[in-house]
Amino acid sequence: MAPQQGRQVPPFAPEEYARVEAAAHLAGKSPEDFVRDAALKAADDPFLKALGKTRDRVPQLAEVFATQDTQAADTSAAWPDPAPLGSRDLREIQQHGHAA
């Protein structure tokens, strides 16, 4: 076995290790190889990479938003409330897929 590099991960609880062992057996690998391969695959996952980049950007964006003018203009006239639907309208939507 090659010398270990980096920090050790905490041990699995017995029921967790049993699950890893079973999955490793199905994959034809030792539990150690199975966990190492899964960890390396996860480290290459595009979603996790994007999440890492996002984590780094959040403080920068928070600073930008904190410096913006929070006194927004009154926009209620620009987006009026839609007319309320009555029970007849809802029945027509259910029967026909849209209001008349």
Short mmCIF file of N, CA and C in Angstrom, two decimals:
data_model
loop_
_atom_site.label_atom_id
_atom_site.label_comp_id
_atom_site.label_asym_id
_atom_site.label_seq_id
_atom_site.Cartn_x
_atom_site.Cartn_y
_atom_site.Cartn_z
N MET A 1 0.85 -1.18 0.00
CA MET A 1 0.00 0.00 0.00
C MET A 1 0.89 1.23 0.00
N ALA A 2 0.57 2.21 -0.80
CA ALA A 2 1.38 3.43 -0.93
C ALA A 2 1.26 4.26 0.34
N PRO A 3 2.27 5.07 0.62
CA PRO A 3 2.18 5.93 1.80
C PRO A 3 1.02 6.91 1.66
N GLN A 4 0.40 7.19 2.79
CA GLN A 4 -0.76 8.08 2.76
C GLN A 4 -0.30 9.53 2.73
N GLN A 5 -1.07 10.34 2.03
CA GLN A 5 -0.77 11.75 1.93
C GLN A 5 -1.94 12.54 2.49
N GLY A 6 -1.65 13.67 3.06
CA GLY A 6 -2.73 14.52 3.55
C GLY A 6 -3.28 14.02 4.87
N ARG A 7 -4.38 14.62 5.28
CA ARG A 7 -5.01 14.28 6.55
C ARG A 7 -5.88 13.04 6.41
N GLN A 8 -6.05 12.36 7.50
CA GLN A 8 -6.93 11.20 7.55
C GLN A 8 -8.37 11.66 7.74
N VAL A 9 -9.29 10.95 7.13
CA VAL A 9 -10.71 11.23 7.36
C VAL A 9 -11.13 10.47 8.60
N PRO A 10 -12.12 10.98 9.32
CA PRO A 10 -12.59 10.24 10.49
C PRO A 10 -13.15 8.88 10.08
N PRO A 11 -13.07 7.90 10.97
CA PRO A 11 -13.58 6.57 10.60
C PRO A 11 -15.09 6.57 10.45
N PHE A 12 -15.57 5.63 9.67
CA PHE A 12 -17.00 5.45 9.49
C PHE A 12 -17.59 4.79 10.73
N ALA A 13 -18.84 5.08 11.00
CA ALA A 13 -19.57 4.34 12.01
C ALA A 13 -19.76 2.92 11.46
N PRO A 14 -19.94 1.92 12.34
CA PRO A 14 -20.05 0.53 11.84
C PRO A 14 -21.10 0.33 10.76
N GLU A 15 -22.29 0.93 10.92
CA GLU A 15 -23.32 0.73 9.90
C GLU A 15 -22.97 1.46 8.61
N GLU A 16 -22.28 2.59 8.71
CA GLU A 16 -21.83 3.29 7.50
C GLU A 16 -20.76 2.47 6.78
N TYR A 17 -19.84 1.92 7.55
CA TYR A 17 -18.77 1.13 6.93
C TYR A 17 -19.34 -0.11 6.25
N ALA A 18 -20.35 -0.70 6.84
CA ALA A 18 -20.98 -1.88 6.23
C ALA A 18 -21.58 -1.52 4.88
N ARG A 19 -22.19 -0.33 4.79
CA ARG A 19 -22.77 0.11 3.51
C ARG A 19 -21.67 0.35 2.48
N VAL A 20 -20.57 1.00 2.90
CA VAL A 20 -19.45 1.25 1.99
C VAL A 20 -18.84 -0.07 1.54
N GLU A 21 -18.68 -0.98 2.48
CA GLU A 21 -18.10 -2.28 2.16
C GLU A 21 -18.96 -3.03 1.14
N ALA A 22 -20.28 -2.99 1.33
CA ALA A 22 -21.19 -3.66 0.40
C ALA A 22 -21.11 -3.02 -0.99
N ALA A 23 -21.10 -1.70 -1.05
CA ALA A 23 -21.02 -1.01 -2.34
C ALA A 23 -19.68 -1.29 -3.01
N ALA A 24 -18.61 -1.30 -2.24
CA ALA A 24 -17.29 -1.58 -2.79
C ALA A 24 -17.24 -2.99 -3.36
N HIS A 25 -17.83 -3.93 -2.65
CA HIS A 25 -17.87 -5.31 -3.11
C HIS A 25 -18.60 -5.41 -4.46
N LEU A 26 -19.73 -4.70 -4.57
CA LEU A 26 -20.49 -4.71 -5.83
C LEU A 26 -19.67 -4.11 -6.98
N ALA A 27 -18.83 -3.12 -6.65
CA ALA A 27 -18.00 -2.48 -7.68
C ALA A 27 -16.71 -3.25 -7.93
N GLY A 28 -16.46 -4.31 -7.14
CA GLY A 28 -15.24 -5.09 -7.33
C GLY A 28 -14.00 -4.39 -6.82
N LYS A 29 -14.15 -3.56 -5.78
CA LYS A 29 -13.03 -2.80 -5.24
C LYS A 29 -12.93 -3.01 -3.74
N SER A 30 -11.78 -2.67 -3.21
CA SER A 30 -11.65 -2.66 -1.75
C SER A 30 -12.38 -1.42 -1.23
N PRO A 31 -12.82 -1.42 0.01
CA PRO A 31 -13.48 -0.22 0.54
C PRO A 31 -12.60 1.02 0.44
N GLU A 32 -11.31 0.86 0.66
CA GLU A 32 -10.39 2.01 0.59
C GLU A 32 -10.33 2.57 -0.82
N ASP A 33 -10.19 1.69 -1.82
CA ASP A 33 -10.15 2.14 -3.21
C ASP A 33 -11.48 2.75 -3.63
N PHE A 34 -12.57 2.14 -3.18
CA PHE A 34 -13.90 2.64 -3.51
C PHE A 34 -14.10 4.05 -2.99
N VAL A 35 -13.73 4.28 -1.72
CA VAL A 35 -13.89 5.61 -1.11
C VAL A 35 -12.97 6.62 -1.78
N ARG A 36 -11.72 6.22 -2.04
CA ARG A 36 -10.77 7.13 -2.70
C ARG A 36 -11.28 7.52 -4.08
N ASP A 37 -11.73 6.54 -4.86
CA ASP A 37 -12.22 6.83 -6.21
C ASP A 37 -13.46 7.73 -6.16
N ALA A 38 -14.36 7.46 -5.21
CA ALA A 38 -15.57 8.28 -5.09
C ALA A 38 -15.21 9.71 -4.69
N ALA A 39 -14.25 9.87 -3.79
CA ALA A 39 -13.84 11.21 -3.36
C ALA A 39 -13.19 11.98 -4.51
N LEU A 40 -12.34 11.30 -5.27
CA LEU A 40 -11.70 11.97 -6.41
C LEU A 40 -12.72 12.34 -7.49
N LYS A 41 -13.68 11.45 -7.71
CA LYS A 41 -14.74 11.73 -8.70
C LYS A 41 -15.57 12.94 -8.24
N ALA A 42 -15.90 12.99 -6.96
CA ALA A 42 -16.67 14.12 -6.42
C ALA A 42 -15.89 15.42 -6.54
N ALA A 43 -14.58 15.36 -6.34
CA ALA A 43 -13.75 16.56 -6.43
C ALA A 43 -13.72 17.12 -7.86
N ASP A 44 -13.97 16.26 -8.84
CA ASP A 44 -14.00 16.70 -10.24
C ASP A 44 -15.40 17.08 -10.71
N ASP A 45 -16.39 16.95 -9.86
CA ASP A 45 -17.77 17.23 -10.24
C ASP A 45 -17.93 18.71 -10.60
N PRO A 46 -18.48 19.01 -11.78
CA PRO A 46 -18.64 20.41 -12.19
C PRO A 46 -19.52 21.22 -11.23
N PHE A 47 -20.54 20.58 -10.67
CA PHE A 47 -21.40 21.29 -9.72
C PHE A 47 -20.62 21.71 -8.50
N LEU A 48 -19.80 20.82 -7.95
CA LEU A 48 -19.01 21.17 -6.78
C LEU A 48 -17.98 22.25 -7.10
N LYS A 49 -17.40 22.18 -8.29
CA LYS A 49 -16.45 23.22 -8.69
C LYS A 49 -17.16 24.57 -8.78
N ALA A 50 -18.34 24.60 -9.37
CA ALA A 50 -19.11 25.85 -9.48
C ALA A 50 -19.50 26.35 -8.10
N LEU A 51 -19.87 25.43 -7.22
CA LEU A 51 -20.23 25.81 -5.86
C LEU A 51 -19.04 26.45 -5.15
N GLY A 52 -17.86 25.92 -5.37
CA GLY A 52 -16.66 26.51 -4.78
C GLY A 52 -16.40 27.91 -5.29
N LYS A 53 -16.59 28.12 -6.59
CA LYS A 53 -16.40 29.46 -7.16
C LYS A 53 -17.45 30.42 -6.61
N THR A 54 -18.67 29.93 -6.46
CA THR A 54 -19.74 30.77 -5.92
C THR A 54 -19.43 31.17 -4.49
N ARG A 55 -18.95 30.22 -3.70
CA ARG A 55 -18.61 30.50 -2.31
C ARG A 55 -17.60 31.64 -2.24
N ASP A 56 -16.67 31.67 -3.18
CA ASP A 56 -15.66 32.73 -3.18
C ASP A 56 -16.25 34.07 -3.63
N ARG A 57 -17.29 34.04 -4.44
CA ARG A 57 -17.89 35.26 -4.98
C ARG A 57 -18.90 35.90 -4.04
N VAL A 58 -19.50 35.15 -3.14
CA VAL A 58 -20.57 35.68 -2.28
C VAL A 58 -20.11 36.91 -1.50
N PRO A 59 -18.96 36.89 -0.83
CA PRO A 59 -18.54 38.10 -0.11
C PRO A 59 -18.37 39.31 -1.03
N GLN A 60 -17.89 39.08 -2.24
CA GLN A 60 -17.73 40.19 -3.18
C GLN A 60 -19.08 40.75 -3.58
N LEU A 61 -20.04 39.88 -3.87
CA LEU A 61 -21.37 40.34 -4.25
C LEU A 61 -22.07 41.02 -3.08
N ALA A 62 -21.89 40.49 -1.88
CA ALA A 62 -22.51 41.10 -0.71
C ALA A 62 -22.01 42.53 -0.53
N GLU A 63 -20.74 42.75 -0.78
CA GLU A 63 -20.17 44.09 -0.66
C GLU A 63 -20.77 45.02 -1.72
N VAL A 64 -20.93 44.52 -2.93
CA VAL A 64 -21.52 45.33 -4.00
C VAL A 64 -22.96 45.71 -3.64
N PHE A 65 -23.74 44.73 -3.20
CA PHE A 65 -25.14 45.01 -2.86
C PHE A 65 -25.24 45.93 -1.65
N ALA A 66 -24.32 45.81 -0.72
CA ALA A 66 -24.36 46.66 0.48
C ALA A 66 -24.09 48.12 0.14
N THR A 67 -23.37 48.36 -0.93
CA THR A 67 -23.05 49.74 -1.30
C THR A 67 -24.07 50.36 -2.24
N GLN A 68 -25.04 49.56 -2.71
CA GLN A 68 -26.06 50.07 -3.62
C GLN A 68 -27.07 50.92 -2.86
N ASP A 69 -27.70 51.83 -3.56
CA ASP A 69 -28.72 52.68 -2.97
C ASP A 69 -29.95 51.81 -2.67
N THR A 70 -30.34 51.77 -1.42
CA THR A 70 -31.48 50.94 -1.05
C THR A 70 -32.79 51.68 -1.17
N GLN A 71 -32.78 52.95 -1.49
CA GLN A 71 -34.01 53.72 -1.67
C GLN A 71 -34.51 53.51 -3.09
N ALA A 72 -35.25 52.46 -3.30
CA ALA A 72 -35.78 52.16 -4.63
C ALA A 72 -36.99 53.04 -4.91
N ALA A 73 -37.17 53.35 -6.16
CA ALA A 73 -38.33 54.14 -6.56
C ALA A 73 -39.59 53.31 -6.37
N ASP A 74 -40.72 53.99 -6.26
CA ASP A 74 -42.00 53.28 -6.11
C ASP A 74 -42.33 52.60 -7.43
N THR A 75 -42.33 51.28 -7.43
CA THR A 75 -42.58 50.53 -8.66
C THR A 75 -43.96 49.90 -8.67
N SER A 76 -44.81 50.25 -7.73
CA SER A 76 -46.12 49.60 -7.67
C SER A 76 -46.97 49.91 -8.91
N ALA A 77 -46.79 51.08 -9.50
CA ALA A 77 -47.56 51.41 -10.70
C ALA A 77 -47.07 50.62 -11.91
N ALA A 78 -45.80 50.25 -11.91
CA ALA A 78 -45.24 49.51 -13.04
C ALA A 78 -45.73 48.06 -13.05
N TRP A 79 -46.04 47.50 -11.92
CA TRP A 79 -46.47 46.11 -11.83
C TRP A 79 -47.79 46.05 -11.06
N PRO A 80 -48.88 46.39 -11.70
CA PRO A 80 -50.16 46.36 -10.98
C PRO A 80 -50.55 44.93 -10.64
N ASP A 81 -51.34 44.79 -9.58
CA ASP A 81 -51.84 43.47 -9.20
C ASP A 81 -52.79 42.97 -10.28
N PRO A 82 -52.71 41.69 -10.62
CA PRO A 82 -53.64 41.15 -11.61
C PRO A 82 -55.04 41.11 -11.01
N ALA A 83 -56.01 41.09 -11.87
CA ALA A 83 -57.40 41.01 -11.41
C ALA A 83 -57.58 39.68 -10.69
N PRO A 84 -58.28 39.68 -9.57
CA PRO A 84 -58.47 38.42 -8.85
C PRO A 84 -59.36 37.46 -9.65
N LEU A 85 -59.08 36.20 -9.52
CA LEU A 85 -59.88 35.18 -10.20
C LEU A 85 -61.04 34.78 -9.31
N GLY A 86 -62.18 34.61 -9.92
CA GLY A 86 -63.33 34.12 -9.19
C GLY A 86 -63.43 32.61 -9.31
N SER A 87 -64.36 32.01 -8.60
CA SER A 87 -64.51 30.56 -8.65
C SER A 87 -64.91 30.09 -10.05
N ARG A 88 -65.68 30.90 -10.79
CA ARG A 88 -66.05 30.54 -12.16
C ARG A 88 -64.81 30.46 -13.03
N ASP A 89 -63.89 31.42 -12.86
CA ASP A 89 -62.64 31.42 -13.63
C ASP A 89 -61.82 30.17 -13.33
N LEU A 90 -61.76 29.81 -12.07
CA LEU A 90 -60.99 28.62 -11.69
C LEU A 90 -61.58 27.35 -12.28
N ARG A 91 -62.93 27.25 -12.31
CA ARG A 91 -63.56 26.08 -12.92
C ARG A 91 -63.24 26.01 -14.41
N GLU A 92 -63.26 27.16 -15.09
CA GLU A 92 -62.95 27.16 -16.52
C GLU A 92 -61.50 26.74 -16.77
N ILE A 93 -60.61 27.16 -15.89
CA ILE A 93 -59.21 26.77 -16.04
C ILE A 93 -59.08 25.26 -15.88
N GLN A 94 -59.75 24.71 -14.90
CA GLN A 94 -59.68 23.26 -14.67
C GLN A 94 -60.29 22.49 -15.84
N GLN A 95 -61.39 23.00 -16.43
CA GLN A 95 -62.07 22.29 -17.51
C GLN A 95 -61.39 22.48 -18.86
N HIS A 96 -60.89 23.67 -19.11
CA HIS A 96 -60.39 24.00 -20.44
C HIS A 96 -58.89 24.28 -20.48
N GLY A 97 -58.27 24.41 -19.33
CA GLY A 97 -56.84 24.68 -19.30
C GLY A 97 -56.50 26.15 -19.36
N HIS A 98 -57.49 27.03 -19.51
CA HIS A 98 -57.22 28.46 -19.50
C HIS A 98 -58.52 29.19 -19.18
N ALA A 99 -58.36 30.43 -18.72
CA ALA A 99 -59.55 31.25 -18.42
C ALA A 99 -60.09 31.85 -19.70
N ALA A 100 -61.39 32.00 -19.79
CA ALA A 100 -62.00 32.57 -21.00
C ALA A 100 -61.78 34.06 -21.05
#
